Amino acid sequence: MYNIALLGAGRIGQVHAANIAAHPLSRLSIVVDPQEGIALQLAEAYGASVSSLEDALSRTDIDAIVIASATSTHADLIERGIRAGKAVFCEKPVDLSISRVNATLEAIKGQENRLFVAFNRRFDPAVAELKRRLDAGVIGDLELVTVVSKDPGALPIDYIKVSGGMFRDMTIHDFDMARFILGEEPVRVTALASTLTDPAIKAEGDIDTASVTLQTASGKIAVITNSRRASFGYDQRVEAHGSLGTLRTENVPKTMLVQEREDGVTREKPLFFFLERYAESYAEEWKEFVRVLKGEVAPAPSGEDGRKALLLAEAAYQSLETGRTITL
Amino acid sequence: MYNIALLGAGRIGQVHAANIAAHPLSRLSIVVDPQEGIALQLAEAYGASVSSLEDALSRTDIDAIVIASATSTHADLIERGIRAGKAVFCEKPVDLSISRVNATLEAIKGQENRLFVAFNRRFDPAVAELKRRLDAGVIGDLELVTVVSKDPGALPIDYIKVSGGMFRDMTIHDFDMARFILGEEPVRVTALASTLTDPAIKAEGDIDTASVTLQTASGKIAVITNSRRASFGYDQRVEAHGSLGTLRTENVPKTMLVQEREDGVTREKPLFFFLERYAESYAEEWKEFVRVLKGEVAPAPSGEDGRKALLLAEAAYQSLETGRTITL
Amino acid sequence: MYNIALLGAGRIGQVHAANIAAHPLSRLSIVVDPQEGIALQLAEAYGASVSSLEDALSRTDIDAIVIASATSTHADLIERGIRAGKAVFCEKPVDLSISRVNATLEAIKGQENRLFVAFNRRFDPAVAELKRRLDAGVIGDLELVTVVSKDPGALPIDYIKVSGGMFRDMTIHDFDMARFILGEEPVRVTALASTLTDPAIKAEGDIDTASVTLQTASGKIAVITNSRRASFGYDQRVEAHGSLGTLRTENVPKTMLVQEREDGVTREKPLFFFLERYAESYAEEWKEFVRVLKGEVAPAPSGEDGRKALLLAEAAYQSLETGRTITL
Amino acid sequence: MYNIALLGAGRIGQVHAANIAAHPLSRLSIVVDPQEGIALQLAEAYGASVSSLEDALSRTDIDAIVIASATSTHADLIERGIRAGKAVFCEKPVDLSISRVNATLEAIKGQENRLFVAFNRRFDPAVAELKRRLDAGVIGDLELVTVVSKDPGALPIDYIKVSGGMFRDMTIHDFDMARFILGEEPVRVTALASTLTDPAIKAEGDIDTASVTLQTASGKIAVITNSRRASFGYDQRVEAHGSLGTLRTENVPKTMLVQEREDGVTREKPLFFFLERYAESYAEEWKEFVRVLKGEVAPAPSGEDGRKALLLAEAAYQSLETGRTITL
């Protein structure tokens, strides 16, 4: 049984808490959060106790920390957790600054196999099955990857302000997805982007509508299209095209109900947002982390995966600024 | 917090145990099962204790019993539970014999609002939404109901032997579904059935392929088609046709992955069987039972619903035997 | 090149005229219709001439007649066409009276291989492919057939009055479809029916909503569900369930356009009615008739197929009247 | 009745011939083709005569010419046809060289309203309906367009050699589609491309896998993805994303047959290639041209549309060569 300290009891921390508790080999031991009320509520629901970061790091019975706190704290917590001998499960991103990410990876050199960076979408059952079939040769040699990722609606402008910009905050998932499906490193990046959904986003100098294209040395191409607002819900699709065919994931409707009337044949909308859409992927992700704890597998996604995704975000911004295809 | 005694720690008992434990207002207190090993394992997983039926019924802190034991024990346990002042959640059916069901309902007369009969499919999110829209007039006046229900493959012959026959064991769910959607009582029943999937079923005198048609006094028609074997998985579809359109539920695929190749455009098969397909409906069903415990709603499905579904099964057998449309 | 005389220049006659003209081996030579105006218009469009029935039957250069006139004229025209040595393509039904059908088949005894009865749906590309795969063993042994057939809306009451009743007018197509898919003769028939869509239909003593179940000697079951009104359009689905799986045809949408908005994911409605939905099947049907003319295949559907479908309609009515399952 | 001279009796000429003949207001009068055999065969099938280009241009009873000959002849034939006072329906492209296209448009200055450039996909019923709804505001303000266009398999290398390269030969349709849906001119173009499907294409210096991204001055983005080989058939999808939702066209399956077995739920593949997939769009396109002949509408797509699509192809090549986002 692995004892887990959860750092951050907010929305995503609560998701992890439930998965930690539901897994037969892990137990939620400690919850750490500056907001005592929500920490206490979460701890009580799963028989855990509220404590401090220092306690979590110093207690020898704590096997791993789960970093679900504000983005700006991630890098520091990773370093402290690793130094304290813990395994570390860190919500994406490692940091919004590539130099800080580099510094952190440098700081934990030799201990990389204790850091798991939580790009949860890799564990979505449809994506995982797509990848499994791709690796099994079901569609032959991969040639083209398409990632469509649109949020249901723009987030509060206060979120946008600290988000690091759309490529680092939202597209970062798609960069990881593209790398995961491609199985090769992109070497060329070109991007076009606009701000169309909300003047407030424009005022922040951020973008909300974009397309980024990646190409690997062997010529494989990946295309990402993004929008901060798909009024019908969370639009999340991945497509892999190979020499023998295509594998693609469609949106997951709320239920399989169909309504046929004079006004059309209507199905339910996609599951609303990431908490609903990726509920299963968060659970599967935790199971994978337990396998890491057991030493059965190396952490994947790793810290290096976190860094590579951020590098692609940087390259995409550079392409926007210079009007050039960026070579990595 | 409601304290629950679970009678029966088998496959379906385990489903209920998880839902009881996951609900913020209910707690699994006692597990009763003649097979001590599985009782103990289940109790431990949820912090409950293993005990006897007598203990469960006599303890004043137990609010409700969940009957998930062998079918032959249901009627007796309902009567004892109600007598002991407990609320009773009973897996379908109340009994395979209509006279025994009548006797039980007679025995608990005046206490009906403490008996909930678990036809879980009413709580499937797609079915519940279909019913909600139907009641809201989205398709106008209901005219035709279609229920397709096919198991993925014939059950072991030892199961068939004690099942009471396909209409009482399997179609019973569809009779309840038809009544639930129709919102009126069928007054005419006609059936045709065959044994096509397995000679062993024939040897038992049972059927495995059938169609039953129901008609209400106002003329609404419901058609049930059944098979014990749909090689591609659990085929579970409901369709309601009204004056303004149709509402229908499609099978739930394992994931939304699509594969396009020279050999066709292939999607994933339906979720394999009831444990996967109706996982959500079992959870929703438990939430409904908690509302019954809180006194917010009357139990539905009720004991009378259990009796009415069995009456339709009896009428369907009678139609097979006499070659007549049976009038109820 | 086969010269064709078309008897009847109405809606369905016009469909056949276009297919006759488009086929490289057939030519529309003569159009016969009491309404001279529409006869002339149709003849001109395809370079044919307007003439009389007598002329059509006596001219030796006419190879075949196409009977697309009023139902009451079919039986007589079949007899006269066969007597005159022509091949006969007759719109369904042969007649609304089974005794008249028997008399006609008796009258043309020995010449059956010149009579083709136009149950066009057998030639629908999806149905034909379903049948081809079924016969190839793709789903193993056939067990259950489902035919859903709903018109988009009730026809004018003047049509209903002379239609012969829903089972003889509309379900007749489904009886043929069931026999075609089953590949065996039904020996048991049971039916339930109501009048729910239009009081005017009730006033005529006709029905508009029904389910008919058929069973063959080997135990195969076919279920037909009908309504005179599916407000969203023509609902035409066939399903064959066998020991290895299922083959089913879905409705054909007007286009493959999908609209995703706050109010749902909406696709286009099915093609409106038989002229749109079965345009291809009428063309394929004509190609089959040309193969009959060339002597490559025996006519199928035949006059006997027309008779058998009508017998099932009669049995369905008998079941409604007697409350019995009818044995054939 | 408009008399039409068809220049070119090959595959696409035959498609136009059938549509010309089927339209009540147009007649195929003359067929011109250096290969006399196929010219004669086509002329005979529709009651036309075989003649020379000179005859077609000098005869005063000929209203329009349809240019379906080799690409290299298009520009010259347009100029001669316009000079001779004919209306001109020209298969795409006007020419592979932008300077030649410019010269032709200069040569016919003032007569542009007699030149129709046949980008047939605009007339596909699903695309036309998408555009109609978009213009009606059904999805609010347009933000993102996606065009997926993949041929079923690489064409013969002899075709590739004279094709002008993938962007000018195949993507040209997608550039027109993007402009048609966008309703604004792209001002920025970036592209990445590879040669992955066939070494013979590489040997020709051509590409077979690509993504091109366009951006308009107002910030709307269009993404085109191409492959010369989608092993499962012709992959043709368009998607328009706006402030209120999305409109997208799915591939058109051969039939609506579904097969459900142990090995998955399988639907039919898309219609194989452009002759099958766009049969309806060719017919609708001809109807539009007849409206142009009647003076009811201005020609759209026009010669200028042909030029603009080619300019986008040139820009895409320039982006590949320079590694820059090209500003138009």
PDB file of C-alpha atoms in Angstrom, chain D residues 16 65-67 74-75 78-79 82 87-95 101 104-105 108 111-123 168 172-173 176-177 179-180 281-282 285-286 288-289 292 298-310:
ATOM      1  CA  HIS D  16     -20.623  16.184 -68.484  1.00  0.00           C
ATOM      2  CA  ILE D  65     -18.437  24.952 -75.253  1.00  0.00           C
ATOM      3  CA  VAL D  66     -17.467  22.568 -72.472  1.00  0.00           C
ATOM      4  CA  ILE D  67     -13.696  22.238 -72.144  1.00  0.00           C
ATOM      5  CA  HIS D  74      -7.584  24.907 -71.531  1.00  0.00           C
ATOM      6  CA  ALA D  75      -6.280  28.484 -71.736  1.00  0.00           C
ATOM      7  CA  ILE D  78     -11.086  29.539 -73.352  1.00  0.00           C
ATOM      8  CA  GLU D  79      -9.685  32.420 -75.383  1.00  0.00           C
ATOM      9  CA  ILE D  82     -14.861  33.611 -75.806  1.00  0.00           C
ATOM     10  CA  ALA D  87     -20.191  30.778 -73.225  1.00  0.00           C
ATOM     11  CA  VAL D  88     -17.388  28.633 -71.805  1.00  0.00           C
ATOM     12  CA  PHE D  89     -17.567  25.927 -69.162  1.00  0.00           C
ATOM     13  CA  CYS D  90     -13.966  24.953 -68.381  1.00  0.00           C
ATOM     14  CA  GLU D  91     -12.722  22.082 -66.276  1.00  0.00           C
ATOM     15  CA  LYS D  92     -10.232  23.166 -63.651  1.00  0.00           C
ATOM     16  CA  PRO D  93      -7.504  24.390 -63.922  1.00  0.00           C
ATOM     17  CA  VAL D  94      -7.394  27.296 -66.353  1.00  0.00           C
ATOM     18  CA  ASP D  95      -3.685  26.525 -66.688  1.00  0.00           C
ATOM     19  CA  VAL D 101      -3.761  32.281 -66.492  1.00  0.00           C
ATOM     20  CA  THR D 104      -5.985  34.486 -70.568  1.00  0.00           C
ATOM     21  CA  LEU D 105      -7.968  36.554 -68.113  1.00  0.00           C
ATOM     22  CA  ILE D 108     -11.053  37.913 -72.212  1.00  0.00           C
ATOM     23  CA  GLN D 111     -16.219  38.991 -71.180  1.00  0.00           C
ATOM     24  CA  GLU D 112     -15.598  37.359 -67.788  1.00  0.00           C
ATOM     25  CA  ASN D 113     -19.274  36.729 -67.301  1.00  0.00           C
ATOM     26  CA  ARG D 114     -19.157  34.065 -69.982  1.00  0.00           C
ATOM     27  CA  LEU D 115     -16.484  31.932 -68.319  1.00  0.00           C
ATOM     28  CA  PHE D 116     -17.386  29.315 -65.710  1.00  0.00           C
ATOM     29  CA  VAL D 117     -14.523  27.389 -64.078  1.00  0.00           C
ATOM     30  CA  ALA D 118     -15.721  23.989 -62.926  1.00  0.00           C
ATOM     31  CA  PHE D 119     -14.769  23.547 -59.271  1.00  0.00           C
ATOM     32  CA  ASN D 120     -17.517  20.984 -58.900  1.00  0.00           C
ATOM     33  CA  ARG D 121     -17.260  20.406 -55.160  1.00  0.00           C
ATOM     34  CA  ARG D 122     -18.992  23.666 -54.379  1.00  0.00           C
ATOM     35  CA  PHE D 123     -22.117  21.963 -55.760  1.00  0.00           C
ATOM     36  CA  ARG D 168      -1.735  22.681 -58.485  1.00  0.00           C
ATOM     37  CA  ILE D 172      -6.339  23.359 -56.062  1.00  0.00           C
ATOM     38  CA  HIS D 173      -9.832  21.991 -55.272  1.00  0.00           C
ATOM     39  CA  ASP D 176     -11.169  26.817 -53.894  1.00  0.00           C
ATOM     40  CA  MET D 177     -13.176  25.108 -51.172  1.00  0.00           C
ATOM     41  CA  ARG D 179     -12.019  30.371 -50.280  1.00  0.00           C
ATOM     42  CA  PHE D 180     -15.651  29.386 -50.902  1.00  0.00           C
ATOM     43  CA  SER D 281     -22.171  17.682 -57.650  1.00  0.00           C
ATOM     44  CA  TYR D 282     -21.370  17.379 -61.366  1.00  0.00           C
ATOM     45  CA  GLU D 285     -22.846  22.140 -61.394  1.00  0.00           C
ATOM     46  CA  TRP D 286     -24.314  21.721 -64.852  1.00  0.00           C
ATOM     47  CA  GLU D 288     -25.819  26.110 -62.362  1.00  0.00           C
ATOM     48  CA  PHE D 289     -24.120  26.620 -65.710  1.00  0.00           C
ATOM     49  CA  VAL D 292     -25.553  31.215 -66.219  1.00  0.00           C
ATOM     50  CA  ALA D 298     -23.086  35.405 -62.842  1.00  0.00           C
ATOM     51  CA  PRO D 299     -20.644  32.544 -63.314  1.00  0.00           C
ATOM     52  CA  ALA D 300     -19.350  31.230 -59.998  1.00  0.00           C
ATOM     53  CA  PRO D 301     -16.764  29.835 -59.774  1.00  0.00           C
ATOM     54  CA  SER D 302     -15.359  32.328 -62.252  1.00  0.00           C
ATOM     55  CA  GLY D 303     -12.067  32.667 -64.090  1.00  0.00           C
ATOM     56  CA  GLU D 304     -10.896  34.857 -61.235  1.00  0.00           C
ATOM     57  CA  ASP D 305     -11.744  32.048 -58.785  1.00  0.00           C
ATOM     58  CA  GLY D 306      -9.553  29.780 -60.894  1.00  0.00           C
ATOM     59  CA  ARG D 307      -6.720  32.317 -60.736  1.00  0.00           C
ATOM     60  CA  LYS D 308      -7.031  32.846 -56.980  1.00  0.00           C
ATOM     61  CA  ALA D 309      -6.896  29.116 -56.262  1.00  0.00           C
ATOM     62  CA  LEU D 310      -3.741  28.822 -58.362  1.00  0.00           C
TER      63      LEU D 310
END
